[in-house]
Short mmCIF file of N, CA and C in Angstrom, two decimals:
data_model
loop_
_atom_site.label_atom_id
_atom_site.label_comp_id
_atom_site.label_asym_id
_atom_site.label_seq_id
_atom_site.Cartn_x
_atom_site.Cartn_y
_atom_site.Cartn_z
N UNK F 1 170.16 82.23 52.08
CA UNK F 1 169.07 81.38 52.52
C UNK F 1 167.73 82.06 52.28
N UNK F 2 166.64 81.01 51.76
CA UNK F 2 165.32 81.59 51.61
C UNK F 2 164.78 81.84 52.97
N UNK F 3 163.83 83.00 53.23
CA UNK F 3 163.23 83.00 54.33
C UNK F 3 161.98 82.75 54.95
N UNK F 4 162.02 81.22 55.20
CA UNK F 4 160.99 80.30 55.34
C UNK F 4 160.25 81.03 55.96
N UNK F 5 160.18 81.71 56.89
CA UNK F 5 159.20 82.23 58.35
C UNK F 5 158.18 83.00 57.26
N UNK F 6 158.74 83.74 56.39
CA UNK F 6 157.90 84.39 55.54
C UNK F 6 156.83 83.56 54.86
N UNK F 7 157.47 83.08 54.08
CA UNK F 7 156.56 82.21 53.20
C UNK F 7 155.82 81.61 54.21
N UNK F 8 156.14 80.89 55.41
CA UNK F 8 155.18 80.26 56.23
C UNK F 8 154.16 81.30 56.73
N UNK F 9 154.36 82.32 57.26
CA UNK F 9 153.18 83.55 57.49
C UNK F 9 152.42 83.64 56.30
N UNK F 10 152.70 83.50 54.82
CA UNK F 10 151.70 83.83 53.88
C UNK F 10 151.42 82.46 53.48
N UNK F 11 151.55 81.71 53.22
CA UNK F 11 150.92 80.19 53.01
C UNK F 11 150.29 79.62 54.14
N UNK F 12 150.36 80.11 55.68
CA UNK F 12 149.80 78.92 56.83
C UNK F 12 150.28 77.99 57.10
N UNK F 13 151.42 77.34 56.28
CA UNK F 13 151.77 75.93 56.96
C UNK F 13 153.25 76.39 57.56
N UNK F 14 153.17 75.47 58.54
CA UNK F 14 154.52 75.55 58.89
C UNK F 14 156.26 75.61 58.38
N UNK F 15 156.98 75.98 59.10
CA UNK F 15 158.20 76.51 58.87
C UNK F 15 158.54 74.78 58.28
N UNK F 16 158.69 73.93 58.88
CA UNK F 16 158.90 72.35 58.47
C UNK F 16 158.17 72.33 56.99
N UNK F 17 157.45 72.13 57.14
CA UNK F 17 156.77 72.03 55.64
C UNK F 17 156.90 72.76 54.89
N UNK F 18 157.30 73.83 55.12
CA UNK F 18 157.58 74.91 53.76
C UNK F 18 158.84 74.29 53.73
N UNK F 19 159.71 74.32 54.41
CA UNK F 19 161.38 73.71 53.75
C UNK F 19 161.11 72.62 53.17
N UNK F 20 160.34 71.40 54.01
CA UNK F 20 160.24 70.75 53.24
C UNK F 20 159.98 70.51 51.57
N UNK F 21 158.77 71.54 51.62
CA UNK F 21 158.53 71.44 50.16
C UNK F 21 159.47 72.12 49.43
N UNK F 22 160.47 73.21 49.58
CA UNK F 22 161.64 73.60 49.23
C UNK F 22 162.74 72.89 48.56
N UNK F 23 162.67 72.04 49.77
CA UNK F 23 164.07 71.11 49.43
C UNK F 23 163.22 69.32 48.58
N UNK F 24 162.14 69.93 48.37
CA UNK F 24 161.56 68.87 47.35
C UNK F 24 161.65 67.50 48.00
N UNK F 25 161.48 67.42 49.71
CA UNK F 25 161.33 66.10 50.82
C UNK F 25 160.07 65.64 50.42
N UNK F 26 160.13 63.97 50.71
CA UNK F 26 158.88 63.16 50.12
C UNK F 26 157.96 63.38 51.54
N UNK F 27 156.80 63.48 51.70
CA UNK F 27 155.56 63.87 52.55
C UNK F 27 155.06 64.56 52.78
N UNK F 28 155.19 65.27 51.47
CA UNK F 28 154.29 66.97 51.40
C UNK F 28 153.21 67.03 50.38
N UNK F 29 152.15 66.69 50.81
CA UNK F 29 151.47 66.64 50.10
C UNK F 29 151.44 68.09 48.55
N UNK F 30 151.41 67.07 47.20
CA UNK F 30 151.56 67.88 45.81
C UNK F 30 150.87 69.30 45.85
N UNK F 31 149.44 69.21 46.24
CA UNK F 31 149.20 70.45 46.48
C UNK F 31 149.44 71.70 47.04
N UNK F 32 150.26 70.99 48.31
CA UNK F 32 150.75 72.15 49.16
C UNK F 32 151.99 72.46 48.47
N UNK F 33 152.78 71.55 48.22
CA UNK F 33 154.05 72.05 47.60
C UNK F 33 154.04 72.91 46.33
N UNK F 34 153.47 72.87 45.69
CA UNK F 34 152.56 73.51 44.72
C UNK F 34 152.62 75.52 45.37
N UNK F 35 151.19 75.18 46.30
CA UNK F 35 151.31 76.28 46.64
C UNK F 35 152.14 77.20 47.54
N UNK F 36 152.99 76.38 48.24
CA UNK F 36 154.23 77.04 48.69
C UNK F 36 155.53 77.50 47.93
N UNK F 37 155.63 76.86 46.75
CA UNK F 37 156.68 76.75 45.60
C UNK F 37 155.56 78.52 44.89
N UNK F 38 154.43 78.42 44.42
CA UNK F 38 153.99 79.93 43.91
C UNK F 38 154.39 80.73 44.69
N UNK F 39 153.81 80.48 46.24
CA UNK F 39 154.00 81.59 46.56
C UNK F 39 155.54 82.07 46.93
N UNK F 40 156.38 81.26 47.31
CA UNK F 40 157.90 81.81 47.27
C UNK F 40 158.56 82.31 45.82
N UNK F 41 157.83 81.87 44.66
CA UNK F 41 158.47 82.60 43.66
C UNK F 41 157.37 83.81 43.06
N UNK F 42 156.61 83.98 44.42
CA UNK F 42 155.98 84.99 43.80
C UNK F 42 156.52 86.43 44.61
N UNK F 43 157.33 86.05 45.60
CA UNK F 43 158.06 87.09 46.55
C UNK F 43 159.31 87.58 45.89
N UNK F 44 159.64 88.71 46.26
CA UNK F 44 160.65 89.41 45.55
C UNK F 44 161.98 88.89 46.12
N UNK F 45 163.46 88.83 45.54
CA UNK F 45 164.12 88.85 45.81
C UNK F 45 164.51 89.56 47.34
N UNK F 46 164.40 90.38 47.81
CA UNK F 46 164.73 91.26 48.74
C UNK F 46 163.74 90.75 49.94
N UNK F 47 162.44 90.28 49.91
CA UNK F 47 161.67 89.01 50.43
C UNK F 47 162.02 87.95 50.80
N UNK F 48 162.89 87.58 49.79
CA UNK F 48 163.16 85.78 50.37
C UNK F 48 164.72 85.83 51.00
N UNK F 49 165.19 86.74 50.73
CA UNK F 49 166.86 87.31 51.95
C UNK F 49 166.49 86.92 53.09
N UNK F 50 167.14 86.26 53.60
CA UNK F 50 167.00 85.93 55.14
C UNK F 50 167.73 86.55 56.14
N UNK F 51 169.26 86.92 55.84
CA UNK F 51 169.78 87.86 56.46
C UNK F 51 170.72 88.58 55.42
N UNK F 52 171.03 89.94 55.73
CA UNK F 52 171.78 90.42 54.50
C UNK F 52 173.05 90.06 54.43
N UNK F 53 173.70 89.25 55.07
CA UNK F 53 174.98 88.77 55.37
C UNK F 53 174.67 87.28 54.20
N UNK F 54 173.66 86.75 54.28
CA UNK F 54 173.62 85.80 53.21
C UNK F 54 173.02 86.12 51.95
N UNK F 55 172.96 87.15 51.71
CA UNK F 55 172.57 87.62 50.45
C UNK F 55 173.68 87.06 49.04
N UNK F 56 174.33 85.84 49.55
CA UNK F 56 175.42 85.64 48.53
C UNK F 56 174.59 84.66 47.44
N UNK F 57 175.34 84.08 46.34
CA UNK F 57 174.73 82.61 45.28
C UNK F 57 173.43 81.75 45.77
N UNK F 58 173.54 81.37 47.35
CA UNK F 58 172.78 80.24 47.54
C UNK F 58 171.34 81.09 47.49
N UNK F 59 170.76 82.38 47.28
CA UNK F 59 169.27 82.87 47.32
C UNK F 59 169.60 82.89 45.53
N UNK F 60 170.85 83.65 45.14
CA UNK F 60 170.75 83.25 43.70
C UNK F 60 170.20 82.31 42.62
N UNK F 61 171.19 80.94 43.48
CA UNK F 61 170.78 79.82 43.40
C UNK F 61 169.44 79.10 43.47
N UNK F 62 168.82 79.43 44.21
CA UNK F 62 167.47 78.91 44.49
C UNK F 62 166.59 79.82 43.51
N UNK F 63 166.10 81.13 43.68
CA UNK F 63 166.21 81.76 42.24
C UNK F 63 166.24 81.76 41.02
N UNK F 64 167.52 80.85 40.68
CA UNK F 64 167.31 80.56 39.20
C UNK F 64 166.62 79.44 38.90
N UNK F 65 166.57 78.56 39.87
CA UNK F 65 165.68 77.54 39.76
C UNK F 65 164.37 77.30 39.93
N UNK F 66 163.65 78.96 40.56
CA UNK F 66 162.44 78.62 40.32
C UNK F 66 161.80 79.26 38.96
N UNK F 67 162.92 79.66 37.97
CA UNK F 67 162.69 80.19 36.60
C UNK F 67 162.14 78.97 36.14
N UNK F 68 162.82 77.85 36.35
CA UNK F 68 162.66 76.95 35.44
C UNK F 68 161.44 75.64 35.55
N UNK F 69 160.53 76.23 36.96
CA UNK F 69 159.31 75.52 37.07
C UNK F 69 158.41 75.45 36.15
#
């Protein structure tokens, strides 16, 4: 799992709205999603770990997909 709390401490918006814009939910405004989408792929792997017990595919997963923004 990505670790929203983070990204929400460095972007300002809330933990809701950062997932939201994560999971690509309609009512986030483009801009913000925008800048919540930089700044989570601007954090390192070892950053967006949420616990090291989930360090499995699904941070992988999310990961490879922000290669392809």
């Amino acid at each position: 799992k990505v670790n929203i709390r983070k990204i929400s401490e460095r972007t300002g918006f809330s933990p809701a709205t950062v997932s939201n814009a994560l999971n690509h939910k309609r009512g986030v405004n483009k801009d913000t999603a925008a800048e919540i989408l930089k700044t989570a792929g601007s954090l390192t792997v070892e950053q967006l770990i949420f616990d090291d017990s989930h360090a499995s595919s699904t941070c992988k997963d999310w990961i490879s997909g922000l290669i392809f923004l």
